[in-house]
Structure formats: structure tokens, C-alpha cells
PDB file of C-alpha atoms in Angstrom:
ATOM      1  CA  MET A   1      16.873  16.400 -22.749  1.00 71.00           C
ATOM      2  CA  LYS A   2      14.649  13.931 -21.631  1.00 71.00           C
ATOM      3  CA  GLY A   3      11.298  12.997 -23.887  1.00 67.00           C
ATOM      4  CA  ARG A   4       7.877  12.724 -22.432  1.00 61.00           C
ATOM      5  CA  GLY A   5       7.954   9.080 -23.065  1.00 61.00           C
ATOM      6  CA  GLU A   6      11.247   8.589 -21.143  1.00 72.00           C
ATOM      7  CA  ILE A   7       9.826  10.931 -17.928  1.00 71.00           C
ATOM      8  CA  VAL A   8       6.314   8.941 -18.183  1.00 63.00           C
ATOM      9  CA  GLU A   9       8.298   6.145 -17.770  1.00 68.00           C
ATOM     10  CA  GLU A  10      11.107   6.687 -15.345  1.00 73.00           C
ATOM     11  CA  ILE A  11       8.219   8.101 -13.459  1.00 69.00           C
ATOM     12  CA  TYR A  12       6.281   4.661 -13.629  1.00 65.00           C
ATOM     13  CA  ARG A  13       9.192   2.627 -12.750  1.00 68.00           C
ATOM     14  CA  LYS A  14      10.276   4.845  -9.687  1.00 71.00           C
ATOM     15  CA  ASN A  15       6.328   3.605  -8.742  1.00 64.00           C
ATOM     16  CA  GLY A  16       6.562   0.287  -9.097  1.00 61.00           C
ATOM     17  CA  GLY A  17       5.512  -0.014 -12.199  1.00 61.00           C
ATOM     18  CA  GLU A  18       7.645  -2.736 -14.626  1.00 59.00           C
ATOM     19  CA  VAL A  19       8.031  -2.046 -17.887  1.00 54.00           C
ATOM     20  CA  LYS A  20       7.495  -5.050 -20.448  1.00 53.00           C
ATOM     21  CA  GLU A  21       8.480  -5.546 -24.382  1.00 50.00           C
ATOM     22  CA  PHE A  22       5.453  -7.021 -26.290  1.00 45.00           C
ATOM     23  CA  LYS A  23       6.582 -10.533 -26.890  1.00 49.00           C
ATOM     24  CA  LYS A  24       4.446 -12.832 -29.693  1.00 49.00           C
ATOM     25  CA  PHE A  25       2.578 -15.371 -28.092  1.00 52.00           C
ATOM     26  CA  GLY A  26       1.882 -19.121 -30.160  1.00 54.00           C
ATOM     27  CA  GLY A  27      -0.104 -20.303 -27.468  1.00 65.00           C
ATOM     28  CA  GLU A  28      -3.374 -21.304 -26.557  1.00 74.00           C
ATOM     29  CA  ILE A  29      -5.259 -19.122 -23.519  1.00 84.00           C
ATOM     30  CA  ASP A  30      -7.456 -21.659 -21.922  1.00 88.00           C
ATOM     31  CA  VAL A  31     -10.649 -21.821 -19.693  1.00 93.00           C
ATOM     32  CA  GLY A  32      -9.377 -21.240 -15.817  1.00 94.00           C
ATOM     33  CA  TYR A  33      -5.646 -19.184 -17.060  1.00 92.00           C
ATOM     34  CA  ARG A  34      -5.175 -16.796 -14.839  1.00 94.00           C
ATOM     35  CA  ILE A  35      -3.852 -13.384 -14.354  1.00 93.00           C
ATOM     36  CA  GLU A  36      -2.790 -11.015 -11.154  1.00 95.00           C
ATOM     37  CA  TYR A  37      -1.557  -7.388 -10.622  1.00 95.00           C
ATOM     38  CA  GLU A  38      -0.915  -5.981  -7.510  1.00 96.00           C
ATOM     39  CA  LYS A  39      -0.873  -1.899  -7.397  1.00 97.00           C
ATOM     40  CA  ARG A  40       0.075   0.853  -4.581  1.00 98.00           C
ATOM     41  CA  ILE A  41      -2.593   3.315  -4.810  1.00 98.00           C
ATOM     42  CA  THR A  42      -1.177   6.331  -3.890  1.00 97.00           C
ATOM     43  CA  GLU A  43      -1.383  10.309  -3.593  1.00 97.00           C
ATOM     44  CA  ILE A  44       0.575  10.788  -6.903  1.00 96.00           C
ATOM     45  CA  ASP A  45      -2.228   8.468  -8.686  1.00 97.00           C
ATOM     46  CA  VAL A  46      -4.676  10.273  -7.576  1.00 98.00           C
ATOM     47  CA  GLN A  47      -3.635  13.494  -8.788  1.00 97.00           C
ATOM     48  CA  MET A  48      -2.426  12.483 -11.599  1.00 97.00           C
ATOM     49  CA  PHE A  49      -5.307  10.878 -12.560  1.00 97.00           C
ATOM     50  CA  GLY A  50      -7.217  14.360 -11.656  1.00 97.00           C
ATOM     51  CA  LEU A  51      -5.327  16.060 -14.495  1.00 97.00           C
ATOM     52  CA  ILE A  52      -5.129  13.160 -16.735  1.00 96.00           C
ATOM     53  CA  SER A  53      -9.186  12.671 -16.495  1.00 97.00           C
ATOM     54  CA  GLY A  54     -10.268  15.908 -15.493  1.00 97.00           C
ATOM     55  CA  ASP A  55     -12.240  14.947 -12.533  1.00 97.00           C
ATOM     56  CA  PHE A  56     -11.502  17.546  -9.468  1.00 97.00           C
ATOM     57  CA  ASN A  57     -14.742  15.690  -7.780  1.00 97.00           C
ATOM     58  CA  PRO A  58     -13.663  17.251  -3.898  1.00 97.00           C
ATOM     59  CA  VAL A  59     -14.652  13.825  -2.915  1.00 98.00           C
ATOM     60  CA  HIS A  60     -11.463  13.177  -4.200  1.00 98.00           C
ATOM     61  CA  PHE A  61      -9.264  15.814  -2.952  1.00 98.00           C
ATOM     62  CA  ASN A  62     -11.081  17.548  -0.282  1.00 98.00           C
ATOM     63  CA  GLU A  63     -10.542  15.211   3.011  1.00 97.00           C
ATOM     64  CA  ASP A  64     -13.073  18.177   4.874  1.00 98.00           C
ATOM     65  CA  VAL A  65     -16.022  17.824   1.932  1.00 97.00           C
ATOM     66  CA  ALA A  66     -14.874  13.961   1.845  1.00 97.00           C
ATOM     67  CA  ALA A  67     -15.571  12.982   5.701  1.00 98.00           C
ATOM     68  CA  LYS A  68     -18.923  14.860   5.619  1.00 98.00           C
ATOM     69  CA  THR A  69     -20.015  12.073   2.212  1.00 97.00           C
ATOM     70  CA  LYS A  70     -21.134   8.653   3.483  1.00 97.00           C
ATOM     71  CA  PHE A  71     -17.009   7.047   3.005  1.00 97.00           C
ATOM     72  CA  GLY A  72     -16.021   9.364   5.437  1.00 97.00           C
ATOM     73  CA  GLY A  73     -12.853  10.290   3.925  1.00 98.00           C
ATOM     74  CA  ARG A  74     -11.580  10.574   0.850  1.00 98.00           C
ATOM     75  CA  VAL A  75     -11.478   7.847  -2.270  1.00 98.00           C
ATOM     76  CA  VAL A  76      -9.367   7.286  -4.722  1.00 98.00           C
ATOM     77  CA  HIS A  77     -11.701   7.411  -8.339  1.00 98.00           C
ATOM     78  CA  GLY A  78     -13.292   4.775  -9.167  1.00 97.00           C
ATOM     79  CA  MET A  79     -12.233   4.764 -12.361  1.00 97.00           C
ATOM     80  CA  LEU A  80      -8.621   4.456 -11.352  1.00 98.00           C
ATOM     81  CA  THR A  81      -9.151   1.491  -9.848  1.00 97.00           C
ATOM     82  CA  THR A  82     -10.528  -0.371 -12.862  1.00 96.00           C
ATOM     83  CA  GLY A  83      -8.113   1.403 -14.668  1.00 96.00           C
ATOM     84  CA  LEU A  84      -5.489  -1.259 -12.799  1.00 97.00           C
ATOM     85  CA  VAL A  85      -7.142  -3.882 -15.229  1.00 95.00           C
ATOM     86  CA  SER A  86      -6.292  -2.647 -17.841  1.00 93.00           C
ATOM     87  CA  ALA A  87      -2.359  -3.173 -16.629  1.00 92.00           C
ATOM     88  CA  ALA A  88      -3.741  -6.948 -15.605  1.00 93.00           C
ATOM     89  CA  VAL A  89      -5.197  -8.039 -19.200  1.00 90.00           C
ATOM     90  CA  ALA A  90      -2.104  -5.992 -20.760  1.00 86.00           C
ATOM     91  CA  ARG A  91      -0.020  -8.872 -19.139  1.00 85.00           C
ATOM     92  CA  MET A  92      -1.996 -11.663 -20.804  1.00 86.00           C
ATOM     93  CA  PRO A  93       0.162 -13.334 -23.998  1.00 82.00           C
ATOM     94  CA  GLY A  94      -0.038 -11.451 -26.651  1.00 75.00           C
ATOM     95  CA  LEU A  95      -1.607  -8.750 -28.538  1.00 73.00           C
ATOM     96  CA  VAL A  96      -4.444  -8.519 -26.256  1.00 79.00           C
ATOM     97  CA  VAL A  97      -7.767  -5.988 -26.156  1.00 81.00           C
ATOM     98  CA  LEU A  98     -10.136  -4.923 -24.455  1.00 83.00           C
ATOM     99  CA  LEU A  99     -13.800  -4.692 -26.491  1.00 85.00           C
ATOM    100  CA  GLU A 100     -16.120  -4.334 -23.870  1.00 88.00           C
ATOM    101  CA  THR A 101     -16.639  -4.117 -19.713  1.00 91.00           C
ATOM    102  CA  TYR A 102     -18.942  -3.807 -17.392  1.00 93.00           C
ATOM    103  CA  PHE A 103     -17.813  -2.885 -13.532  1.00 95.00           C
ATOM    104  CA  LYS A 104     -19.930  -2.666 -10.153  1.00 96.00           C
ATOM    105  CA  TYR A 105     -17.747  -1.135  -7.104  1.00 97.00           C
ATOM    106  CA  THR A 106     -18.851  -2.696  -4.001  1.00 97.00           C
ATOM    107  CA  ALA A 107     -15.945  -0.474  -1.383  1.00 98.00           C
ATOM    108  CA  PRO A 108     -14.436   2.963  -1.545  1.00 98.00           C
ATOM    109  CA  VAL A 109     -10.472   2.646  -2.292  1.00 98.00           C
ATOM    110  CA  ARG A 110      -8.480   5.032  -0.146  1.00 98.00           C
ATOM    111  CA  ILE A 111      -4.823   6.816  -1.099  1.00 98.00           C
ATOM    112  CA  GLY A 112      -1.991   3.930   0.123  1.00 98.00           C
ATOM    113  CA  ASP A 113      -4.414   0.499  -0.399  1.00 98.00           C
ATOM    114  CA  THR A 114      -2.587  -2.007  -2.397  1.00 98.00           C
ATOM    115  CA  VAL A 115      -5.224  -3.275  -4.945  1.00 98.00           C
ATOM    116  CA  LYS A 116      -4.738  -6.947  -6.524  1.00 98.00           C
ATOM    117  CA  VAL A 117      -6.496  -7.500  -9.790  1.00 97.00           C
ATOM    118  CA  VAL A 118      -7.523 -11.210 -10.171  1.00 97.00           C
ATOM    119  CA  GLY A 119      -8.708 -12.575 -13.194  1.00 94.00           C
ATOM    120  CA  GLU A 120      -9.576 -15.701 -14.723  1.00 94.00           C
ATOM    121  CA  VAL A 121     -10.788 -16.706 -18.647  1.00 93.00           C
ATOM    122  CA  VAL A 122     -14.085 -17.978 -18.514  1.00 95.00           C
ATOM    123  CA  GLU A 123     -15.158 -18.608 -21.792  1.00 93.00           C
ATOM    124  CA  LYS A 124     -13.396 -19.487 -25.104  1.00 90.00           C
ATOM    125  CA  GLU A 125     -14.697 -18.802 -28.321  1.00 87.00           C
ATOM    126  CA  LYS A 126     -11.667 -18.783 -31.355  1.00 81.00           C
ATOM    127  CA  ASN A 127      -9.478 -16.219 -30.745  1.00 77.00           C
ATOM    128  CA  ARG A 128     -12.027 -14.138 -28.258  1.00 84.00           C
ATOM    129  CA  TYR A 129     -12.367 -14.870 -24.097  1.00 88.00           C
ATOM    130  CA  ARG A 130     -14.086 -13.554 -21.706  1.00 91.00           C
ATOM    131  CA  LEU A 131     -12.639 -13.064 -18.797  1.00 93.00           C
ATOM    132  CA  ASP A 132     -14.113 -12.828 -14.980  1.00 95.00           C
ATOM    133  CA  VAL A 133     -12.321  -9.796 -13.274  1.00 96.00           C
ATOM    134  CA  ARG A 134     -12.209  -8.812  -9.689  1.00 97.00           C
ATOM    135  CA  CYS A 135     -10.265  -6.080  -7.858  1.00 98.00           C
ATOM    136  CA  TYR A 136      -9.121  -6.518  -4.314  1.00 98.00           C
ATOM    137  CA  VAL A 137      -7.874  -4.477  -1.492  1.00 98.00           C
ATOM    138  CA  GLU A 138      -7.132  -7.071   1.944  1.00 98.00           C
ATOM    139  CA  GLY A 139      -8.693  -9.329   0.371  1.00 97.00           C
ATOM    140  CA  LYS A 140     -12.337  -7.456   0.281  1.00 98.00           C
ATOM    141  CA  VAL A 141     -13.822  -7.534  -2.914  1.00 98.00           C
ATOM    142  CA  VAL A 142     -14.027  -3.498  -3.794  1.00 98.00           C
ATOM    143  CA  VAL A 143     -14.879  -3.860  -8.119  1.00 96.00           C
TER     144      VAL A 143
END
């Protein structure tokens, strides 16, 4: 019988995720270093995020209700979209911990959209970095 971790990893891989082993990084990250990450948002992602977060706002789950909003239909949870920033930053070499974030949502993300996260190191002080990160759907900034 599979454990919970194995089940989650299997679901993650089936949905296009890649599980990487942690490797110690001995090099330097300089200003200008870039990270990129892409993920297509699925119905399963939205359902799972609702279960994990407890956010069952009808704008995410009920097409009839969502159609009457300024979005004109269902939208993905904003925090699900910004959660992809964490996935992108986790791909930086070495051990990375987010200490502070600020997000501005500029356009809705819909189920089926592929979100591309692009980040660039813009400041470096000792072993701390400040990144400018944006999320795009079809070239348009959404966060």
C-alpha cells in the first residue's frame, strides 16, 4: 500500500510536475540570475486548492454565479496562481526560503491557462536576494 507522500508525488508527476532532489550549491547567484517555471492550471488543481485552503468562493467553482461577476466566468484562486512563485523560487540552486512577498493581481487566470513565472535577481546582499517576479498568461502579466 502506498503512503500519502507517494500518492501525492504520483499525482504531481502525472500532472506534469518534476520532483528534484536537493543538491548543495556552492556557487554564487548574481544580479541578473533568472528563473522560469510553467504550469497549466487544471480543474483538479482548483478543486485541490479549494480543499487545502478552505476557499470555496463560488467565483472559483460555480460557473453560473461566476458568469455574473466582472470576470464573466470562473477564475482560478489568486493564491493558487501566486503559489507558483514558490515553485519557481524552489528551483533556484541551494536552500531557498521566501521571507517576504508582495503581489498585485492584474488579470484573471482561468482553468486551462498556462501560467509562466519569470523571476530575476535584482538585488544581492550577502546571502540574501531580492527578486522581481511576474506571472504571465499568453505573454500578459497576471501577477
